[in-house]
C-alpha cells in the first residue's frame, strides 16, 4: 500500500465528488481520492525525476492512464467534468496556454481545481514574482521563459496573481472558491474555477 503523506482536500471533495475528471501529474503520496484519469508526460518511471521521488517517498507510483503533456490533452472538447492539479502549473512555460487547453476539454459548468506553490511559503521566496504582463508576453511568443534548474519552475506566484490572471485571460472561467493556504500540502494556495458565467445569486455566495 502506498504511503500517503498528505491528506485529501476537503475543498476538492466539496466541488468534485460524484464527477469524473483528469488529474495532471497525480502522485501516490498526494492523492485526492476523486474519480480521475491520471495524465503524465511520460510513463517511463525510471527516467522521470518526479516519479523516482514519488517511488522513494511512497513505495509506489500513481498509475498513468494518458501519456501526454498537461497542456496538450488528447481528449475531445467538453468531455470531462473537471481538471485537477497540484504543484504542476508552475512547470508550464506558458500557463495561459494550459488554461486555454483545460477550458477546451472541460464541459460547461465544469471545474478547474488547482493548487500552486505560494512563493512566500516555499523555496521560491527569493525569486522574482511573475507578472501578468510576463505571462501574456510568453503566450504571445515575445518573451522566452527558462525553468529554474533546481525546481523546474517557470513562474512564481501569490494567490492574487492567479486570480488576476483568470479575470484577464478572456475565457469564461469564474472564480467560485479559493484558499490562500491550501488544505492539502499547506505551502500553496488553491483556486476553484467554473466554466461558464455564474448567476447573480451564485456570485453573492462566494
PDB file of C-alpha atoms in Angstrom:
ATOM      1  CA  UNK A   1       0.000   0.000   0.000  1.00  0.00           C
ATOM      2  CA  UNK A   2       1.263   3.476  -0.870  1.00  0.00           C
ATOM      3  CA  UNK A   3       2.422   5.701   1.948  1.00  0.00           C
ATOM      4  CA  UNK A   4       0.118   8.727   1.849  1.00  0.00           C
ATOM      5  CA  UNK A   5       1.965  11.780   3.111  1.00  0.00           C
ATOM      6  CA  UNK A   6      -0.705  14.439   2.579  1.00  0.00           C
ATOM      7  CA  UNK A   7      -4.433  14.440   3.381  1.00  0.00           C
ATOM      8  CA  UNK A   8      -7.165  14.664   0.780  1.00  0.00           C
ATOM      9  CA  UNK A   9      -8.591  18.130   0.157  1.00  0.00           C
ATOM     10  CA  UNK A  10     -11.983  18.848   1.715  1.00  0.00           C
ATOM     11  CA  UNK A  11     -12.334  21.769  -0.687  1.00  0.00           C
ATOM     12  CA  UNK A  12     -11.826  19.494  -3.702  1.00  0.00           C
ATOM     13  CA  UNK A  13     -14.350  16.967  -2.382  1.00  0.00           C
ATOM     14  CA  UNK A  14     -16.886  19.755  -1.829  1.00  0.00           C
ATOM     15  CA  UNK A  15     -16.982  20.585  -5.539  1.00  0.00           C
ATOM     16  CA  UNK A  16     -15.824  17.437  -7.327  1.00  0.00           C
ATOM     17  CA  UNK A  17     -17.347  14.431  -5.576  1.00  0.00           C
ATOM     18  CA  UNK A  18     -19.598  12.475  -7.933  1.00  0.00           C
ATOM     19  CA  UNK A  19     -17.868  13.890 -11.035  1.00  0.00           C
ATOM     20  CA  UNK A  20     -15.236  12.401 -13.346  1.00  0.00           C
ATOM     21  CA  UNK A  21     -12.148  14.241 -14.496  1.00  0.00           C
ATOM     22  CA  UNK A  22      -8.464  14.334 -15.317  1.00  0.00           C
ATOM     23  CA  UNK A  23      -5.638  14.834 -12.854  1.00  0.00           C
ATOM     24  CA  UNK A  24      -2.497  16.363 -14.307  1.00  0.00           C
ATOM     25  CA  UNK A  25       0.550  14.744 -12.719  1.00  0.00           C
ATOM     26  CA  UNK A  26      -1.031  12.643  -9.969  1.00  0.00           C
ATOM     27  CA  UNK A  27       1.206  11.120  -7.295  1.00  0.00           C
ATOM     28  CA  UNK A  28       0.680   8.168  -4.974  1.00  0.00           C
ATOM     29  CA  UNK A  29       1.746  10.055  -1.834  1.00  0.00           C
ATOM     30  CA  UNK A  30      -0.523  13.049  -2.543  1.00  0.00           C
ATOM     31  CA  UNK A  31      -3.902  11.578  -3.600  1.00  0.00           C
ATOM     32  CA  UNK A  32      -7.162  13.476  -3.973  1.00  0.00           C
ATOM     33  CA  UNK A  33      -9.468  10.443  -3.709  1.00  0.00           C
ATOM     34  CA  UNK A  34     -11.543  11.525  -6.715  1.00  0.00           C
ATOM     35  CA  UNK A  35     -12.724   9.756  -9.863  1.00  0.00           C
ATOM     36  CA  UNK A  36      -9.924  10.715 -12.239  1.00  0.00           C
ATOM     37  CA  UNK A  37      -7.655   9.512 -15.003  1.00  0.00           C
ATOM     38  CA  UNK A  38      -4.030  10.452 -14.498  1.00  0.00           C
ATOM     39  CA  UNK A  39      -2.255  12.429 -17.212  1.00  0.00           C
ATOM     40  CA  UNK A  40       1.551  12.413 -17.208  1.00  0.00           C
ATOM     41  CA  UNK A  41       4.130  13.465 -19.743  1.00  0.00           C
ATOM     42  CA  UNK A  42       5.864  10.061 -19.718  1.00  0.00           C
ATOM     43  CA  UNK A  43       5.244   6.556 -18.422  1.00  0.00           C
ATOM     44  CA  UNK A  44       8.907   5.636 -18.160  1.00  0.00           C
ATOM     45  CA  UNK A  45       9.194   5.877 -14.397  1.00  0.00           C
ATOM     46  CA  UNK A  46      12.931   5.268 -14.348  1.00  0.00           C
ATOM     47  CA  UNK A  47      13.523   8.393 -16.475  1.00  0.00           C
ATOM     48  CA  UNK A  48      11.338  10.796 -14.509  1.00  0.00           C
ATOM     49  CA  UNK A  49      12.866  12.702 -11.598  1.00  0.00           C
ATOM     50  CA  UNK A  50       9.414  13.283 -10.115  1.00  0.00           C
ATOM     51  CA  UNK A  51       8.372   9.626 -10.414  1.00  0.00           C
ATOM     52  CA  UNK A  52      11.636   8.478  -8.843  1.00  0.00           C
ATOM     53  CA  UNK A  53      10.958  10.778  -5.898  1.00  0.00           C
ATOM     54  CA  UNK A  54       7.352   9.574  -5.683  1.00  0.00           C
ATOM     55  CA  UNK A  55       8.530   5.952  -5.555  1.00  0.00           C
ATOM     56  CA  UNK A  56      11.089   6.805  -2.890  1.00  0.00           C
ATOM     57  CA  UNK A  57       8.508   8.596  -0.732  1.00  0.00           C
ATOM     58  CA  UNK A  58       5.530   6.282  -1.025  1.00  0.00           C
ATOM     59  CA  UNK A  59       6.838   2.936  -2.249  1.00  0.00           C
ATOM     60  CA  UNK A  60       4.854   3.047  -5.497  1.00  0.00           C
ATOM     61  CA  UNK A  61       3.783   5.420  -8.252  1.00  0.00           C
ATOM     62  CA  UNK A  62       0.315   6.517  -9.314  1.00  0.00           C
ATOM     63  CA  UNK A  63      -0.808   4.618 -12.441  1.00  0.00           C
ATOM     64  CA  UNK A  64      -0.693   6.694 -15.628  1.00  0.00           C
ATOM     65  CA  UNK A  65      -3.772   6.489 -17.847  1.00  0.00           C
ATOM     66  CA  UNK A  66      -2.936   9.087 -20.501  1.00  0.00           C
ATOM     67  CA  UNK A  67       0.597   9.875 -21.666  1.00  0.00           C
ATOM     68  CA  UNK A  68       0.617  13.471 -22.871  1.00  0.00           C
ATOM     69  CA  UNK A  69       1.794  16.953 -21.920  1.00  0.00           C
ATOM     70  CA  UNK A  70      -0.601  18.544 -19.446  1.00  0.00           C
ATOM     71  CA  UNK A  71      -1.247  21.440 -21.811  1.00  0.00           C
ATOM     72  CA  UNK A  72      -1.889  19.269 -24.900  1.00  0.00           C
ATOM     73  CA  UNK A  73      -4.561  16.774 -23.910  1.00  0.00           C
ATOM     74  CA  UNK A  74      -5.639  14.055 -26.394  1.00  0.00           C
ATOM     75  CA  UNK A  75      -9.295  14.141 -25.362  1.00  0.00           C
ATOM     76  CA  UNK A  76     -12.375  15.621 -27.069  1.00  0.00           C
ATOM     77  CA  UNK A  77     -13.822  19.061 -26.406  1.00  0.00           C
ATOM     78  CA  UNK A  78     -16.104  19.372 -23.371  1.00  0.00           C
ATOM     79  CA  UNK A  79     -15.512  15.725 -22.438  1.00  0.00           C
ATOM     80  CA  UNK A  80     -14.642  15.859 -18.720  1.00  0.00           C
ATOM     81  CA  UNK A  81     -16.310  17.297 -15.630  1.00  0.00           C
ATOM     82  CA  UNK A  82     -13.121  18.746 -14.190  1.00  0.00           C
ATOM     83  CA  UNK A  83      -9.355  19.027 -14.304  1.00  0.00           C
ATOM     84  CA  UNK A  84      -7.350  18.972 -11.105  1.00  0.00           C
ATOM     85  CA  UNK A  85      -3.654  19.560 -10.470  1.00  0.00           C
ATOM     86  CA  UNK A  86      -1.373  20.133  -7.514  1.00  0.00           C
ATOM     87  CA  UNK A  87       2.025  21.822  -7.866  1.00  0.00           C
ATOM     88  CA  UNK A  88       2.029  21.389 -11.645  1.00  0.00           C
ATOM     89  CA  UNK A  89       1.040  24.727 -13.170  1.00  0.00           C
ATOM     90  CA  UNK A  90       4.367  26.370 -12.300  1.00  0.00           C
ATOM     91  CA  UNK A  91       6.093  23.788 -14.542  1.00  0.00           C
ATOM     92  CA  UNK A  92       4.420  25.143 -17.696  1.00  0.00           C
ATOM     93  CA  UNK A  93       6.413  27.766 -19.595  1.00  0.00           C
ATOM     94  CA  UNK A  94       3.092  29.129 -20.891  1.00  0.00           C
ATOM     95  CA  UNK A  95       0.419  28.627 -18.190  1.00  0.00           C
ATOM     96  CA  UNK A  96      -2.087  30.668 -20.212  1.00  0.00           C
ATOM     97  CA  UNK A  97      -1.947  28.004 -22.940  1.00  0.00           C
ATOM     98  CA  UNK A  98      -2.616  25.358 -20.297  1.00  0.00           C
ATOM     99  CA  UNK A  99      -5.702  27.221 -19.057  1.00  0.00           C
ATOM    100  CA  UNK A 100      -6.984  27.571 -22.616  1.00  0.00           C
ATOM    101  CA  UNK A 101      -6.483  23.843 -23.225  1.00  0.00           C
ATOM    102  CA  UNK A 102      -8.235  22.930 -19.967  1.00  0.00           C
ATOM    103  CA  UNK A 103     -11.098  25.223 -20.940  1.00  0.00           C
ATOM    104  CA  UNK A 104     -11.427  23.264 -24.182  1.00  0.00           C
ATOM    105  CA  UNK A 105     -11.778  19.851 -22.561  1.00  0.00           C
ATOM    106  CA  UNK A 106     -13.944  20.774 -19.547  1.00  0.00           C
ATOM    107  CA  UNK A 107     -17.706  20.695 -20.137  1.00  0.00           C
ATOM    108  CA  UNK A 108     -19.882  23.779 -19.497  1.00  0.00           C
ATOM    109  CA  UNK A 109     -20.331  24.248 -15.731  1.00  0.00           C
ATOM    110  CA  UNK A 110     -17.298  22.007 -15.165  1.00  0.00           C
ATOM    111  CA  UNK A 111     -14.371  22.892 -12.909  1.00  0.00           C
ATOM    112  CA  UNK A 112     -10.686  23.507 -12.665  1.00  0.00           C
ATOM    113  CA  UNK A 113      -9.194  22.901  -9.243  1.00  0.00           C
ATOM    114  CA  UNK A 114      -5.555  23.874  -8.956  1.00  0.00           C
ATOM    115  CA  UNK A 115      -3.008  24.165  -6.201  1.00  0.00           C
ATOM    116  CA  UNK A 116       0.184  26.121  -6.869  1.00  0.00           C
ATOM    117  CA  UNK A 117       3.090  26.887  -4.532  1.00  0.00           C
ATOM    118  CA  UNK A 118       2.819  30.229  -2.754  1.00  0.00           C
ATOM    119  CA  UNK A 119       6.197  31.823  -3.351  1.00  0.00           C
ATOM    120  CA  UNK A 120       6.313  33.369   0.135  1.00  0.00           C
ATOM    121  CA  UNK A 121       5.918  29.956   1.796  1.00  0.00           C
ATOM    122  CA  UNK A 122       8.280  27.840  -0.333  1.00  0.00           C
ATOM    123  CA  UNK A 123      11.852  27.747  -1.588  1.00  0.00           C
ATOM    124  CA  UNK A 124      10.664  30.211  -4.292  1.00  0.00           C
ATOM    125  CA  UNK A 125      10.589  33.039  -1.738  1.00  0.00           C
ATOM    126  CA  UNK A 126      13.755  34.675  -3.099  1.00  0.00           C
ATOM    127  CA  UNK A 127      12.591  34.585  -6.723  1.00  0.00           C
ATOM    128  CA  UNK A 128      11.157  37.487  -8.703  1.00  0.00           C
ATOM    129  CA  UNK A 129       7.370  37.421  -8.731  1.00  0.00           C
ATOM    130  CA  UNK A 130       5.960  36.599 -12.177  1.00  0.00           C
ATOM    131  CA  UNK A 131       3.770  39.352 -13.588  1.00  0.00           C
ATOM    132  CA  UNK A 132       0.640  39.087 -15.679  1.00  0.00           C
ATOM    133  CA  UNK A 133       2.413  41.059 -18.422  1.00  0.00           C
ATOM    134  CA  UNK A 134       5.203  38.480 -18.499  1.00  0.00           C
ATOM    135  CA  UNK A 135       2.753  35.590 -18.829  1.00  0.00           C
ATOM    136  CA  UNK A 136       0.926  37.402 -21.631  1.00  0.00           C
ATOM    137  CA  UNK A 137       4.238  38.032 -23.425  1.00  0.00           C
ATOM    138  CA  UNK A 138       5.182  34.361 -23.180  1.00  0.00           C
ATOM    139  CA  UNK A 139       1.823  33.382 -24.621  1.00  0.00           C
ATOM    140  CA  UNK A 140       2.249  35.878 -27.452  1.00  0.00           C
ATOM    141  CA  UNK A 141       5.721  34.494 -28.182  1.00  0.00           C
ATOM    142  CA  UNK A 142       7.525  37.767 -27.448  1.00  0.00           C
ATOM    143  CA  UNK A 143       9.195  36.541 -24.259  1.00  0.00           C
ATOM    144  CA  UNK A 144      11.010  33.289 -23.513  1.00  0.00           C
ATOM    145  CA  UNK A 145      10.970  31.682 -20.082  1.00  0.00           C
ATOM    146  CA  UNK A 146      13.583  29.294 -18.723  1.00  0.00           C
ATOM    147  CA  UNK A 147      12.988  26.916 -15.823  1.00  0.00           C
ATOM    148  CA  UNK A 148      14.829  27.102 -12.560  1.00  0.00           C
ATOM    149  CA  UNK A 149      17.480  24.360 -12.800  1.00  0.00           C
ATOM    150  CA  UNK A 150      16.757  23.118  -9.294  1.00  0.00           C
ATOM    151  CA  UNK A 151      12.957  23.091  -9.235  1.00  0.00           C
ATOM    152  CA  UNK A 152      11.834  23.193 -12.857  1.00  0.00           C
ATOM    153  CA  UNK A 153       9.593  26.160 -12.029  1.00  0.00           C
ATOM    154  CA  UNK A 154       8.959  28.767 -14.715  1.00  0.00           C
ATOM    155  CA  UNK A 155       6.759  31.068 -12.625  1.00  0.00           C
ATOM    156  CA  UNK A 156       6.432  32.340  -9.068  1.00  0.00           C
ATOM    157  CA  UNK A 157       3.115  33.493  -7.630  1.00  0.00           C
ATOM    158  CA  UNK A 158       0.997  34.517  -4.703  1.00  0.00           C
ATOM    159  CA  UNK A 159      -2.745  33.817  -4.627  1.00  0.00           C
ATOM    160  CA  UNK A 160      -3.798  37.171  -6.044  1.00  0.00           C
ATOM    161  CA  UNK A 161      -1.656  36.696  -9.164  1.00  0.00           C
ATOM    162  CA  UNK A 162      -3.602  33.677 -10.379  1.00  0.00           C
ATOM    163  CA  UNK A 163      -6.937  35.291  -9.539  1.00  0.00           C
ATOM    164  CA  UNK A 164      -5.884  38.328 -11.604  1.00  0.00           C
ATOM    165  CA  UNK A 165      -4.812  36.087 -14.499  1.00  0.00           C
ATOM    166  CA  UNK A 166      -8.161  34.281 -14.556  1.00  0.00           C
ATOM    167  CA  UNK A 167     -10.003  37.609 -14.692  1.00  0.00           C
ATOM    168  CA  UNK A 168      -7.826  38.954 -17.501  1.00  0.00           C
ATOM    169  CA  UNK A 169      -7.386  35.893 -19.710  1.00  0.00           C
ATOM    170  CA  UNK A 170     -10.616  36.416 -21.656  1.00  0.00           C
ATOM    171  CA  UNK A 171     -12.203  32.997 -21.047  1.00  0.00           C
ATOM    172  CA  UNK A 172     -15.432  32.376 -19.187  1.00  0.00           C
ATOM    173  CA  UNK A 173     -13.746  30.925 -16.117  1.00  0.00           C
ATOM    174  CA  UNK A 174     -15.421  32.174 -12.957  1.00  0.00           C
ATOM    175  CA  UNK A 175     -13.713  32.054  -9.568  1.00  0.00           C
ATOM    176  CA  UNK A 176     -16.013  30.121  -7.236  1.00  0.00           C
ATOM    177  CA  UNK A 177     -13.701  29.491  -4.291  1.00  0.00           C
ATOM    178  CA  UNK A 178     -10.106  29.752  -3.139  1.00  0.00           C
ATOM    179  CA  UNK A 179      -7.828  29.115  -0.172  1.00  0.00           C
ATOM    180  CA  UNK A 180      -4.848  31.353   0.469  1.00  0.00           C
ATOM    181  CA  UNK A 181      -3.377  28.363   2.330  1.00  0.00           C
ATOM    182  CA  UNK A 182      -4.403  25.124   0.662  1.00  0.00           C
ATOM    183  CA  UNK A 183      -5.872  22.347   2.815  1.00  0.00           C
ATOM    184  CA  UNK A 184      -3.657  19.654   1.314  1.00  0.00           C
ATOM    185  CA  UNK A 185       0.083  20.318   1.477  1.00  0.00           C
ATOM    186  CA  UNK A 186      -0.275  23.761   3.059  1.00  0.00           C
ATOM    187  CA  UNK A 187       2.607  25.554   1.336  1.00  0.00           C
ATOM    188  CA  UNK A 188       0.493  26.653  -1.614  1.00  0.00           C
ATOM    189  CA  UNK A 189      -2.837  28.204  -2.473  1.00  0.00           C
ATOM    190  CA  UNK A 190      -5.896  26.580  -4.024  1.00  0.00           C
ATOM    191  CA  UNK A 191      -8.189  28.075  -6.646  1.00  0.00           C
ATOM    192  CA  UNK A 192     -11.513  26.634  -7.843  1.00  0.00           C
ATOM    193  CA  UNK A 193     -12.802  27.842 -11.224  1.00  0.00           C
ATOM    194  CA  UNK A 194     -16.048  27.017 -13.009  1.00  0.00           C
ATOM    195  CA  UNK A 195     -16.549  27.176 -16.755  1.00  0.00           C
ATOM    196  CA  UNK A 196     -19.463  29.478 -17.550  1.00  0.00           C
ATOM    197  CA  UNK A 197     -20.879  32.618 -16.022  1.00  0.00           C
ATOM    198  CA  UNK A 198     -22.266  32.494 -12.510  1.00  0.00           C
ATOM    199  CA  UNK A 199     -25.736  33.722 -11.741  1.00  0.00           C
ATOM    200  CA  UNK A 200     -26.104  36.790  -9.534  1.00  0.00           C
ATOM    201  CA  UNK A 201     -27.297  34.560  -6.692  1.00  0.00           C
ATOM    202  CA  UNK A 202     -24.290  32.230  -7.024  1.00  0.00           C
ATOM    203  CA  UNK A 203     -21.914  35.184  -7.049  1.00  0.00           C
ATOM    204  CA  UNK A 204     -23.405  36.550  -3.817  1.00  0.00           C
ATOM    205  CA  UNK A 205     -22.454  33.327  -2.046  1.00  0.00           C
ATOM    206  CA  UNK A 206     -18.747  33.448  -2.951  1.00  0.00           C
TER     207      UNK A 206
END
